[in-house]
Coordinates of C-alpha atoms in Angstrom, one line a residue:
X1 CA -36.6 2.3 3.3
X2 CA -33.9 0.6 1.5
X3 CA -30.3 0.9 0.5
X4 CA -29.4 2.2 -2.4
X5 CA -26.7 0.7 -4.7
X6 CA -25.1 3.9 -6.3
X7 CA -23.1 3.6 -9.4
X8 CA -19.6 4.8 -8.4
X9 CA -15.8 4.6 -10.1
X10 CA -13.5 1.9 -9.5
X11 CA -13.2 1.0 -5.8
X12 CA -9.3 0.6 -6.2
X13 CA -7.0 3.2 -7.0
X14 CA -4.7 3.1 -10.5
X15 CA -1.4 1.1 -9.6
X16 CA 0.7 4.3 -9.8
X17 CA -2.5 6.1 -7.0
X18 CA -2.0 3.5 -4.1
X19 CA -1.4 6.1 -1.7
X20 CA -4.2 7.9 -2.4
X21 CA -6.0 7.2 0.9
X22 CA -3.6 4.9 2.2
X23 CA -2.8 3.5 5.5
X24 CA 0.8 3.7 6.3
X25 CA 2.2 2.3 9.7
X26 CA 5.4 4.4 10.7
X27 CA 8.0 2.5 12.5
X28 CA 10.8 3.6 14.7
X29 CA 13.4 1.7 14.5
X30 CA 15.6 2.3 17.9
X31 CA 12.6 1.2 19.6
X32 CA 10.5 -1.6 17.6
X33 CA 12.2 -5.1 18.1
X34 CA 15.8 -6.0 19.2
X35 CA 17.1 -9.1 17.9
X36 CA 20.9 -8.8 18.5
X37 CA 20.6 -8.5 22.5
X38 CA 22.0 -4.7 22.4
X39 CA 19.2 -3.1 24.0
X40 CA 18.4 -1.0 20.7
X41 CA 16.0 -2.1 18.5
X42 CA 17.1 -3.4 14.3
X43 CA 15.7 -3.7 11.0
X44 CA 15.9 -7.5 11.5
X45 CA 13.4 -6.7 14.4
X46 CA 10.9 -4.7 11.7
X47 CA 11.6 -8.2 9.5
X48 CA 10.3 -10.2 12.2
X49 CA 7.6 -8.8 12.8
X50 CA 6.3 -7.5 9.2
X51 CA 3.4 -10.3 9.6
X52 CA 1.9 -8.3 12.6
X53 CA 2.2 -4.7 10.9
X54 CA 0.5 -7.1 7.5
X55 CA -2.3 -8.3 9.9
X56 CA -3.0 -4.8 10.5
X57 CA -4.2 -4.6 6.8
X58 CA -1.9 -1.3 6.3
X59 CA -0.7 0.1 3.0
X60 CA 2.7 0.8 3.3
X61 CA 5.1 0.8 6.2
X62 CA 7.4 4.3 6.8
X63 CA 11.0 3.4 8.5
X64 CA 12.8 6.2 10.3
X65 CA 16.2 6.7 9.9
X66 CA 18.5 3.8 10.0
X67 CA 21.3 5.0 8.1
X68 CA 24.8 5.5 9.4
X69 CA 25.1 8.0 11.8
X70 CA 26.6 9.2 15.4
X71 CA 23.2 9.7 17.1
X72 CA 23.7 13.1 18.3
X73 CA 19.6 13.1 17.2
X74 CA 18.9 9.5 17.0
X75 CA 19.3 8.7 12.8
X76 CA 18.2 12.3 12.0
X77 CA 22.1 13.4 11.6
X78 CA 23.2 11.6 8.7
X79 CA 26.8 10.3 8.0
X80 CA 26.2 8.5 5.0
X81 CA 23.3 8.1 3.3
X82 CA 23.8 5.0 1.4
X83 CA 24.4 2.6 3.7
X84 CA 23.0 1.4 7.5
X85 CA 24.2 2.1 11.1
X86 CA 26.2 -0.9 12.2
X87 CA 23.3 -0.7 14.9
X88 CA 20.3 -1.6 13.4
X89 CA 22.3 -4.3 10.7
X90 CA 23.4 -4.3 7.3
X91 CA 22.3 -3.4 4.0
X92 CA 21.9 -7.4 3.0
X93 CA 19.3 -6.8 6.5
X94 CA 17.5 -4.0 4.8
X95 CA 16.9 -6.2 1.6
X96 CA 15.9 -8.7 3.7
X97 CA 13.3 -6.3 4.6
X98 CA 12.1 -5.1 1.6
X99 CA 11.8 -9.0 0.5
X100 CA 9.9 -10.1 2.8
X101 CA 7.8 -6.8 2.7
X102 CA 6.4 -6.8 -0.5
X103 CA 5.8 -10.5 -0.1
X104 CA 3.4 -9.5 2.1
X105 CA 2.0 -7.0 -0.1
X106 CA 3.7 -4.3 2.2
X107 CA 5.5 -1.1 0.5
X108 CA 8.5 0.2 2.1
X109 CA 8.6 4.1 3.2
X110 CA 12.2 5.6 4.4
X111 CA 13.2 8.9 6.1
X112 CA 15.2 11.1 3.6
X113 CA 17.3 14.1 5.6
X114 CA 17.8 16.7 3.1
X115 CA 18.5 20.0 4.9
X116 CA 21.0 18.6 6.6
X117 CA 23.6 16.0 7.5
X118 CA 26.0 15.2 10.7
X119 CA 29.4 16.9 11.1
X120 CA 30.7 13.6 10.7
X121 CA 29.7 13.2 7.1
X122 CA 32.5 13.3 4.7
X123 CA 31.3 16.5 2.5
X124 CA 30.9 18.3 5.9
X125 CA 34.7 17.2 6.7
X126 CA 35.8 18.2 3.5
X127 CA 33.7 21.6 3.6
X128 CA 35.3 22.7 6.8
X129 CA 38.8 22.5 5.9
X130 CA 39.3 25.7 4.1
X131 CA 37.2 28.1 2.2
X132 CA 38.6 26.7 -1.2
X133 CA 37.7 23.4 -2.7
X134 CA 35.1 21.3 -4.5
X135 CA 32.9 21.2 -1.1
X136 CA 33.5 24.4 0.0
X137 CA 30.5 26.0 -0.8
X138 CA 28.1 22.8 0.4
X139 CA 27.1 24.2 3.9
X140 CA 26.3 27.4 4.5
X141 CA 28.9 29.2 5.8
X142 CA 29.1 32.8 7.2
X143 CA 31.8 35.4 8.6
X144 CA 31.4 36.6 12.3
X145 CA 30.3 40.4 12.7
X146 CA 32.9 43.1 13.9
X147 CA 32.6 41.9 17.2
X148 CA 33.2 38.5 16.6
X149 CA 29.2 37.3 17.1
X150 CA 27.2 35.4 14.5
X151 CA 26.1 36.6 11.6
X152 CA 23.1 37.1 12.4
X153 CA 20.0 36.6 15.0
X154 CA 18.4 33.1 13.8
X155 CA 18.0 30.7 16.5
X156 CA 18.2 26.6 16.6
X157 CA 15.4 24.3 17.2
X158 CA 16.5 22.9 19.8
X159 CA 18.4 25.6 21.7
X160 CA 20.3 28.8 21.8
X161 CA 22.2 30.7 18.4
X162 CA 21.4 28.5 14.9
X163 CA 25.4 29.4 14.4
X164 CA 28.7 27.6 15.7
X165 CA 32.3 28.8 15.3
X166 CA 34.6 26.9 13.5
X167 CA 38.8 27.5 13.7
X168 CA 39.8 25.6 10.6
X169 CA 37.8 27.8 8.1
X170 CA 37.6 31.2 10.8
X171 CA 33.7 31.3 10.3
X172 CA 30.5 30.4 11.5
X173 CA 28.3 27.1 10.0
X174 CA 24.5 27.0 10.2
X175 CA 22.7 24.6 12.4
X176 CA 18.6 25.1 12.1
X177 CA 18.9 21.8 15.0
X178 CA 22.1 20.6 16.7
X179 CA 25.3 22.0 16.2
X180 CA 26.3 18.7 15.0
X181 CA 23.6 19.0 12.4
X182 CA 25.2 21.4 9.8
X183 CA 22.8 22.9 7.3
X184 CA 23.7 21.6 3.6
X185 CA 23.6 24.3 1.1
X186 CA 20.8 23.4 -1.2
X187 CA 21.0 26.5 -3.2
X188 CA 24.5 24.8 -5.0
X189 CA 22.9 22.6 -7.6
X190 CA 26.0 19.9 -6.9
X191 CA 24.0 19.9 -3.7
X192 CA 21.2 18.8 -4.9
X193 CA 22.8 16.4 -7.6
X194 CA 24.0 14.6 -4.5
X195 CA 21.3 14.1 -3.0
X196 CA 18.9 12.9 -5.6
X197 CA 22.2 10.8 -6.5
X198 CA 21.6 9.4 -2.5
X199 CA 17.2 9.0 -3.2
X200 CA 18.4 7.2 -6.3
X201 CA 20.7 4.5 -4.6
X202 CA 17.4 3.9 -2.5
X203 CA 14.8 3.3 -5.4
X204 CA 17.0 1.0 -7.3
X205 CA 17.1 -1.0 -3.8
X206 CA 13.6 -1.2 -3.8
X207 CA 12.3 1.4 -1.7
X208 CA 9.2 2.7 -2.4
X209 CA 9.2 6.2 -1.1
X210 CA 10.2 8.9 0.7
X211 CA 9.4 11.0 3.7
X212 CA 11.4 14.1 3.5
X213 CA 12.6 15.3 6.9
X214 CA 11.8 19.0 7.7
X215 CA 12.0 19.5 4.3
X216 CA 10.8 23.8 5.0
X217 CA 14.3 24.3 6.3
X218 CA 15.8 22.8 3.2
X219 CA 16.8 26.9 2.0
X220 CA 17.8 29.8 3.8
X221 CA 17.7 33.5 2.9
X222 CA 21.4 34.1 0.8
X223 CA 21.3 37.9 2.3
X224 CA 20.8 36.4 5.6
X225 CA 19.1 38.9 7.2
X226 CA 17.6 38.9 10.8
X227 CA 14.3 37.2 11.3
X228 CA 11.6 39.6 12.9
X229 CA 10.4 38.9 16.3
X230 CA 7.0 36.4 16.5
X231 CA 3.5 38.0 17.1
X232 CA 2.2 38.0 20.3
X233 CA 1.0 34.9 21.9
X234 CA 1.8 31.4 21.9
X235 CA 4.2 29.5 24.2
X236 CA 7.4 29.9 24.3
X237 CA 10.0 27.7 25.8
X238 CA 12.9 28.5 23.1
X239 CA 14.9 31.0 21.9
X240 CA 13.3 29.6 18.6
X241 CA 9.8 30.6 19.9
X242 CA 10.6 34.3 20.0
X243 CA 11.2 34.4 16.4
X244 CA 9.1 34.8 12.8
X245 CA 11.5 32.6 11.4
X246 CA 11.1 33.7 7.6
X247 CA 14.6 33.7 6.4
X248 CA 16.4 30.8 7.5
X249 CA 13.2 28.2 6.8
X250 CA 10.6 28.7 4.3
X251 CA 12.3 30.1 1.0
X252 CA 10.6 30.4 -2.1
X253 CA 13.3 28.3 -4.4
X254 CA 12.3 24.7 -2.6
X255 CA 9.3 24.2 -4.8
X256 CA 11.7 24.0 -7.8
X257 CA 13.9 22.0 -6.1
X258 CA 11.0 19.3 -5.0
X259 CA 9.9 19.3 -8.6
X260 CA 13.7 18.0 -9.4
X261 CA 13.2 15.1 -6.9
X262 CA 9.4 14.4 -8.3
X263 CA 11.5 14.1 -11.8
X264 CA 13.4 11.8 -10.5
X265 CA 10.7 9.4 -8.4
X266 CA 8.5 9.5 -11.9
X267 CA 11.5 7.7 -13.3
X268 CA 10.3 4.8 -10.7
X269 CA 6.5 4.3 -11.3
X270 CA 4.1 3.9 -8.4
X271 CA 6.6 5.8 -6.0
X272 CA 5.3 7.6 -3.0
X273 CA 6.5 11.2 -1.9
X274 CA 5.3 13.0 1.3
X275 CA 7.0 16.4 2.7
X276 CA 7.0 16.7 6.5
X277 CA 6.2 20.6 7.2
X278 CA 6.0 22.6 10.4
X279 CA 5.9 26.2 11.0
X280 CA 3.9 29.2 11.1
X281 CA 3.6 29.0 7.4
X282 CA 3.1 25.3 7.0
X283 CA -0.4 25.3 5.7
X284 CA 0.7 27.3 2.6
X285 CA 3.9 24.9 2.2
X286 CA 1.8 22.2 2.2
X287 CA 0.1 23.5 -0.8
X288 CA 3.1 25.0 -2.5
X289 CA 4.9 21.9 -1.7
X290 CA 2.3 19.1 -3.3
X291 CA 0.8 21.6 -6.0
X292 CA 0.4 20.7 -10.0
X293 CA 1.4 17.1 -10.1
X294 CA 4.7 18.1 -10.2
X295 CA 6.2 18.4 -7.4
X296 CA 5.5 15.9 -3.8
X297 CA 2.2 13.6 -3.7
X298 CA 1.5 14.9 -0.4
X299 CA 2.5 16.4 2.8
X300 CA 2.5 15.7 6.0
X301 CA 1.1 18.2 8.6
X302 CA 1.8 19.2 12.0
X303 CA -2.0 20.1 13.1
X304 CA -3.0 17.6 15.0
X305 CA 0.4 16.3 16.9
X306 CA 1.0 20.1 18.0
X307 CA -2.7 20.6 18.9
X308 CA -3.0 20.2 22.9
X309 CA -7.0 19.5 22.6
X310 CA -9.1 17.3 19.7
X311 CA -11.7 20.1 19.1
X312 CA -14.7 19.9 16.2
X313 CA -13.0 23.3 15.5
X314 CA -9.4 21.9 15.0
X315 CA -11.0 19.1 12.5
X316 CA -12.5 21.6 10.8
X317 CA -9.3 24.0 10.5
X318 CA -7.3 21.1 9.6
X319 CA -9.4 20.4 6.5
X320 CA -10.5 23.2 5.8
X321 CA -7.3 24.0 3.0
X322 CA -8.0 20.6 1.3
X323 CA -11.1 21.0 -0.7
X324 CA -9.8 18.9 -3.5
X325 CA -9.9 22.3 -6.3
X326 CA -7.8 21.6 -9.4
X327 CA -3.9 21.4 -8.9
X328 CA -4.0 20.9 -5.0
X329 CA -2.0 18.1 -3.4
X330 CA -3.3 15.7 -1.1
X331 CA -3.0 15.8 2.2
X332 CA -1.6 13.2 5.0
X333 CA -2.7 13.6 8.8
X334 CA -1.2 11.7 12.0
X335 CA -2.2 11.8 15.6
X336 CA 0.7 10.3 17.4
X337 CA 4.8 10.5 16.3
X338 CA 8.0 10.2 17.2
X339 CA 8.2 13.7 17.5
X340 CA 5.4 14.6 19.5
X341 CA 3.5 13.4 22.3
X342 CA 1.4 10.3 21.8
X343 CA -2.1 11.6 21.5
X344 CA -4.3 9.4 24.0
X345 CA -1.8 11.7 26.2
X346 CA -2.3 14.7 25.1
X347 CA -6.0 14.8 24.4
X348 CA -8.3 12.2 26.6
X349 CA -8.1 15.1 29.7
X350 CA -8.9 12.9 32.4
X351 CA -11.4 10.5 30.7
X352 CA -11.0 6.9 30.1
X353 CA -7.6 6.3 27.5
X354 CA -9.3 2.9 26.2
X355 CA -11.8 5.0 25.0
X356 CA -10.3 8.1 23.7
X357 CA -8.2 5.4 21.8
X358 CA -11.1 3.9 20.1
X359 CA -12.5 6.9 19.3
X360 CA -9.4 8.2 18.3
X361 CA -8.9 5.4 15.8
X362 CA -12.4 5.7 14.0
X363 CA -12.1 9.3 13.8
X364 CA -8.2 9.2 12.0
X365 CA -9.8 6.8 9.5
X366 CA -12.5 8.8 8.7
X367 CA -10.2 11.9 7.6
X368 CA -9.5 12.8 4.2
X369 CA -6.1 11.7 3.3
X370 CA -3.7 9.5 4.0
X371 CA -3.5 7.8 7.7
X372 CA -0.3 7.5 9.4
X373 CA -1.0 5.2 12.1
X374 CA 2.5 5.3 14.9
X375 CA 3.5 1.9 16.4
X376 CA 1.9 1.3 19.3
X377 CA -1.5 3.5 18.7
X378 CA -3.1 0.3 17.2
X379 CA -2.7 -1.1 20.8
X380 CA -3.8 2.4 22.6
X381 CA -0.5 3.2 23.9
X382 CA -0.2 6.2 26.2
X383 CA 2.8 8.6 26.3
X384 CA 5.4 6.8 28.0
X385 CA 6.9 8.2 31.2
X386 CA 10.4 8.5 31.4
X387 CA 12.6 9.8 34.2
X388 CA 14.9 12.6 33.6
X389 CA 18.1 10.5 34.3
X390 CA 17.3 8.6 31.3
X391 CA 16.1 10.9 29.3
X392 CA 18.3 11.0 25.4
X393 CA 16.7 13.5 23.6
X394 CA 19.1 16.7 23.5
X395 CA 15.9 18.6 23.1
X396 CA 14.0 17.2 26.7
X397 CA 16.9 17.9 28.6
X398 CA 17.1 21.1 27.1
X399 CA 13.8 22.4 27.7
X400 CA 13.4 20.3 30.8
X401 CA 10.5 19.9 32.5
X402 CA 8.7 22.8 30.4
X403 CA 7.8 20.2 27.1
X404 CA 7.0 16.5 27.8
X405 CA 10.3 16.1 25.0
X406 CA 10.0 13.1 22.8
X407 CA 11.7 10.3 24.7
X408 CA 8.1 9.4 25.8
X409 CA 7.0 8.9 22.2
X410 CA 9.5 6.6 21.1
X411 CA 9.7 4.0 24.5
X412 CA 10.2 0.4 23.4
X413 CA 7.2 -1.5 21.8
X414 CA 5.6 -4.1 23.6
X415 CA 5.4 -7.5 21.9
X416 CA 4.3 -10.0 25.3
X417 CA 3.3 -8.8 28.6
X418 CA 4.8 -11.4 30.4
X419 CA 8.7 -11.4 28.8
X420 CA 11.6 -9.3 30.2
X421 CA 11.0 -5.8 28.7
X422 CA 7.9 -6.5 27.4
X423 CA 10.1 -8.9 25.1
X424 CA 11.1 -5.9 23.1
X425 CA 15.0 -7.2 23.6
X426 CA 16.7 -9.7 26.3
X427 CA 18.9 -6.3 27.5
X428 CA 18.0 -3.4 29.3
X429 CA 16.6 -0.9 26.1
X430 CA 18.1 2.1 25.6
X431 CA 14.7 3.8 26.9
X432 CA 13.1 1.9 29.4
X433 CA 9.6 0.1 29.3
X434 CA 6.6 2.2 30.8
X435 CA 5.0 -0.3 33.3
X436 CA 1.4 0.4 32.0
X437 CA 2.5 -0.8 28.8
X438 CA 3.2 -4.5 28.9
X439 CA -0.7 -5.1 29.7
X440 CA -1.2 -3.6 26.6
X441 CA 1.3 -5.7 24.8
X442 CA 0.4 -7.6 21.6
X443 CA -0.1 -11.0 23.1
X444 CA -2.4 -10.1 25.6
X445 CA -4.6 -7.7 22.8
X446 CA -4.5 -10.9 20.2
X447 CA -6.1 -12.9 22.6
X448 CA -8.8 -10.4 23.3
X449 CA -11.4 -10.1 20.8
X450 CA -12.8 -6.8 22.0
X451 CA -9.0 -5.1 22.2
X452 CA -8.3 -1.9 20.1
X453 CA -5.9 -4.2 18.4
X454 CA -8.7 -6.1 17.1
X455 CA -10.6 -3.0 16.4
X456 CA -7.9 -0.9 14.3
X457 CA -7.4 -4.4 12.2
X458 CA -11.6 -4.0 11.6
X459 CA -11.5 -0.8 11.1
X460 CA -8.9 -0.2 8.5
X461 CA -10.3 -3.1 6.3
X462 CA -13.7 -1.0 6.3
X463 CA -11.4 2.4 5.7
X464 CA -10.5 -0.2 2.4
X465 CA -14.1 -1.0 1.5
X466 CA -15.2 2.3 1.8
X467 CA -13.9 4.6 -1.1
X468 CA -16.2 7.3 0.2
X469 CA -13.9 7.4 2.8
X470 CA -10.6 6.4 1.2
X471 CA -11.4 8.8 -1.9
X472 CA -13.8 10.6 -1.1
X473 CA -14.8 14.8 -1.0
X474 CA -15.4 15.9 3.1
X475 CA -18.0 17.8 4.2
X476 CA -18.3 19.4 7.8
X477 CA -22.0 19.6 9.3
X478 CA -23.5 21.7 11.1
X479 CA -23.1 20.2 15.1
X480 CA -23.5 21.9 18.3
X481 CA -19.9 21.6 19.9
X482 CA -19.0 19.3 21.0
X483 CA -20.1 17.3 18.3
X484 CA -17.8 16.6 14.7
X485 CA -19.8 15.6 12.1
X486 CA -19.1 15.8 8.5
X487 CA -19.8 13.9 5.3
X488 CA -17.3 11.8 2.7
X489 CA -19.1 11.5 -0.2
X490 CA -17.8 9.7 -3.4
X491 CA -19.6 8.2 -6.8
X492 CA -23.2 9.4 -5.4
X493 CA -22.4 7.6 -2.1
X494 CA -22.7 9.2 1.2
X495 CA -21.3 8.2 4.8
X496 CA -21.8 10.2 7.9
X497 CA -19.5 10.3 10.7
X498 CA -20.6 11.8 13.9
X499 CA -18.1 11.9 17.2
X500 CA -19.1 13.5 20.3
X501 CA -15.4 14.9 21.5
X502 CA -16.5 16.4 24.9
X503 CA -17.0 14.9 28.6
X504 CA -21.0 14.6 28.7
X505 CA -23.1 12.6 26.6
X506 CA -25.1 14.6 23.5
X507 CA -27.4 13.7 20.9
X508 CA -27.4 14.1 17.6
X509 CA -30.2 13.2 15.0
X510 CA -29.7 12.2 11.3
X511 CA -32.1 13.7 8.6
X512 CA -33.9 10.8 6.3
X513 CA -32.8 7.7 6.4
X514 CA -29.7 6.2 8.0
X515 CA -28.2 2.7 8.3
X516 CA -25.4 2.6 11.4
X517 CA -22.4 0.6 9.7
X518 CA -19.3 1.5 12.5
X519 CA -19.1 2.8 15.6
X520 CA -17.5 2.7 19.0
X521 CA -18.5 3.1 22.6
X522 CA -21.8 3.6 21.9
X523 CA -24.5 2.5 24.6
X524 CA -26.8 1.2 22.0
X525 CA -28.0 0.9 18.3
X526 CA -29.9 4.0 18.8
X527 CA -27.3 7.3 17.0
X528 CA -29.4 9.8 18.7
X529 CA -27.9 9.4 21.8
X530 CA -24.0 9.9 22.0
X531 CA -22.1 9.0 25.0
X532 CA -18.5 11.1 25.5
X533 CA -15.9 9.5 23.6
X534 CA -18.2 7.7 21.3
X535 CA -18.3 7.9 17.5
X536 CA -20.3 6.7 14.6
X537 CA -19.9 6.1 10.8
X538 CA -23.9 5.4 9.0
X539 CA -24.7 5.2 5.2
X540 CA -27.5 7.9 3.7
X541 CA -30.7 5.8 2.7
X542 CA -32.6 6.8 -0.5
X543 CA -36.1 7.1 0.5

């Protein structure tokens, strides 16, 4: 039996379509690479080190927040969108950035907050100083009931009432997060003028998309009315859990307003949108949010960072939605985030981490989508463990110890095993250095051949010369839990990718003919036989 050479379409996407299956590295800035001795990590510190996130053969690299802000939430409470926090530089450092970035063939990805900014911001200063004015009307604003409560029953993210008093205007502001998070009003069209007037100042610097911050909390219900209590179920560690929260996230008017910002973004050909959604509803906003080619390229899902256990069944939900019909989006998938738990953590259950890693890896770049690959999971990072008296994140000492928070997620990178804080900065960092993470560090993995570092550079150039997997339609199998195995077909080609997610080793057989081209912690050549934690990418022979 021998390969067949199929006749496909163009390996390589159109110019305007490179995100289409791309590969896009998302860095956190407090927490990459301090070059100013402050303990916090800079965009100088991303610039430095752009040749290591190139090496990794990545797409596109997605900054969080770095713009001016108090850090009540780290960057995510905006004081002015068009410029940078004295703390991670300038904006002569960010076009540094961008510079040296696409010298390297890199695209640039930033954090866009539009649901909210900081009560430091000046529209939010202006908007609370009397109930007349041009900004009046730019938050969302609300008299107290008869008895002085809030206006209604909508709780916070992160804890207790979504509604603060304020004495200069005598009425309550909406929060959806921190009460130094006030929501922005996007109903008011000057609202949105401002903000696409703040995406704009970005493109013409360069940038070459946007991630949109919990982008489903961008409206909220005009009438205001009370959210209904949640179904049955689920855990619940918030006020936020008890609630269907249907009126102040998840309105029906955002679609039209993200196909104003994908009017704009077409202005700037070959720019990149993606949507970050969560919620009960967030497989339909997805949809809604990416649908017709005219609003978002994609969106980026919370299925996998919430999930507490990689299933077969959880791949298959996941990607279930994204069958590729006419006028759906395309999705984007991540494992590990800022914002969640880092997944070796979450998922390997006891079993080895350098092998759930591994697998991991082969399994995220065998989805259908986009990959957003976290710093740190292409050296197999676990969750790093952080004491409570230096915990920052207003939501882990809120819910403390009932959620693992997200302090652990976002612990300084390690660059050599050997230097002061695993020569992230000279200073103490602002969250301190796990000590299973500096044998991890980049040095020691670059001079090991057989390191996941070596293997996520290996397999992301194959993701690349692969447009069955890139491009291609997916296919779930029929597989005795708990083995995943499903197709990515594209231009008559046809790749199998088989992982066994459980504790004990399976078997699984291929039908006809089939040539092993990837696979990790295997025992042998052999496919039949499938050790835990192993996984296995082959090519369909013709016979």
């Amino acid at each position: 039996m021998t390969a067949q050479s199929p006749e496909r379409p163009s390996d390589r996407p159109a110019p305007a379509d490179w995100w289409r299956g791309a590969v896009i590295h998302q860095i956190y800035p407090r927490s990459y690479a301090d070059t100013d001795g402050d303990g916090v990590g800079d965009l100088a510190g991303i610039t430095d080190h752009l040749d290591h996130i190139a090496s990794l053969g990545v797409d596109a690299v997605w900054i969080s927040p770095f713009f001016t802000s108090p850090m009540k939430d780290f960057g995510y409470d905006v004081a002015d969108y068009c410029d940078v926090d004295p703390v991670f530089g300038t904006l002569a450092d960010f076009d540094r950035l961008i510079d040296k970035a696409h010298g390297l063939g890199l695209r640039i990805i930033t954090d866009l907050v539009l649901a909210h900014t900081s009560d430091q911001h000046a529209w939010f200063r202006d908007s609370r100083q009397a109930r007349t004015g041009p900004k009046a009307d730019w938050y969302v604003w609300a008299e107290a009931k008869a008895d002085g409560s809030p206006p209604n029953n909508w709780q916070s993210v992160f804890a207790g009432p979504a509604w603060t008093w304020d004495a200069r205007r005598g009425q309550y502001y909406l929060h959806n997060f921190l009460p130094e998070q006030p929501q922005l009003n996007l109903h008011n069209v000057a609202v949105q003028d401002a903000l696409l007037d703040a995406a704009r100042f970005w493109l013409d610097r360069g940038v070459d998309g946007f991630r949109f911050d919990a982008i489903n909390f961008a409206m909220h219900d005009p009438l205001l009315r009370d959210n209904p209590p949640a179904a049955p179920g689920g855990k619940r560690t918030r006020p936020f859990d008890f609630q269907s929260r249907v009126h102040n996230q998840s309105q029906p008017q955002i679609p039209d307003f993200l196909a104003r910002v994908r009017a704009l973004m077409d202005e700037y050909p070959g720019r990149f949108s993606v949507a970050e959604v969560v919620g009960e509803a967030a497989e339909a906003e997805m949809q809604a949010f990416t649908a017709d080619d005219r609003r978002l390229n994609s969106a980026y899902g919370f299925a996998y960072l919430y999930a507490d256990e990689l299933t077969p069944e959880l791949v298959r939900r996941a990607n279930a939605a994204w069958d590729g019909r006419p006028g759906q989006g395309w999705p984007s998938w991540a494992f590990s985030n800022h914002d969640a738990p880092r997944a070796v953590s979450r998922w390997r259950q006891g079993r080895d981490p350098d092998r759930f890693a591994r697998m991991a890896m082969l399994l995220l770049m065998c989805l259908r989508g986009n990959v957003f690959l976290y710093q740190g999971e292409e050296l197999g990072l676990p969750q790093g463990d952080v004491p409570f008296d230096r915990l920052v994140d207003p939501e882990a000492i809120a819910n403390w110890p009932e959620t693992l928070g997200r302090d652990g997620a976002r612990t300084p990178m390690p660059w050599r095993a050997d230097a002061p804080h695993a020569g992230f900065s000279i200073a103490e960092p602002w969250l301190p250095v796990d000590p299973r993470h500096p044998p991890l560090a980049v040095d020691r993995q670059e001079a090991d051949r057989s390191s996941i570092l070596h293997l996520t550079r290996r397999l992301i150039a194959f993701r690349k010369t692969e447009p069955a997997l890139r491009l291609g339609d997916l296919r779930m199998l029929d597989a005795p839990d708990p083995i995943l195995a499903f197709e990515r077909a594209w231009g008559g080609e046809v790749l199998t990718c088989v992982f066994n997610l459980g504790h004990e080793t399976g078997t699984w057989r291929p039908i006809g003919g089939f040539a092993l081209l990837e696979s990790v912690n295997l025992d042998g050549p052999a496919p039949e036989r499938l050790p835990s934690l192993s996984g296995l990418i082959g090519r369909r022979l013709a016979i």
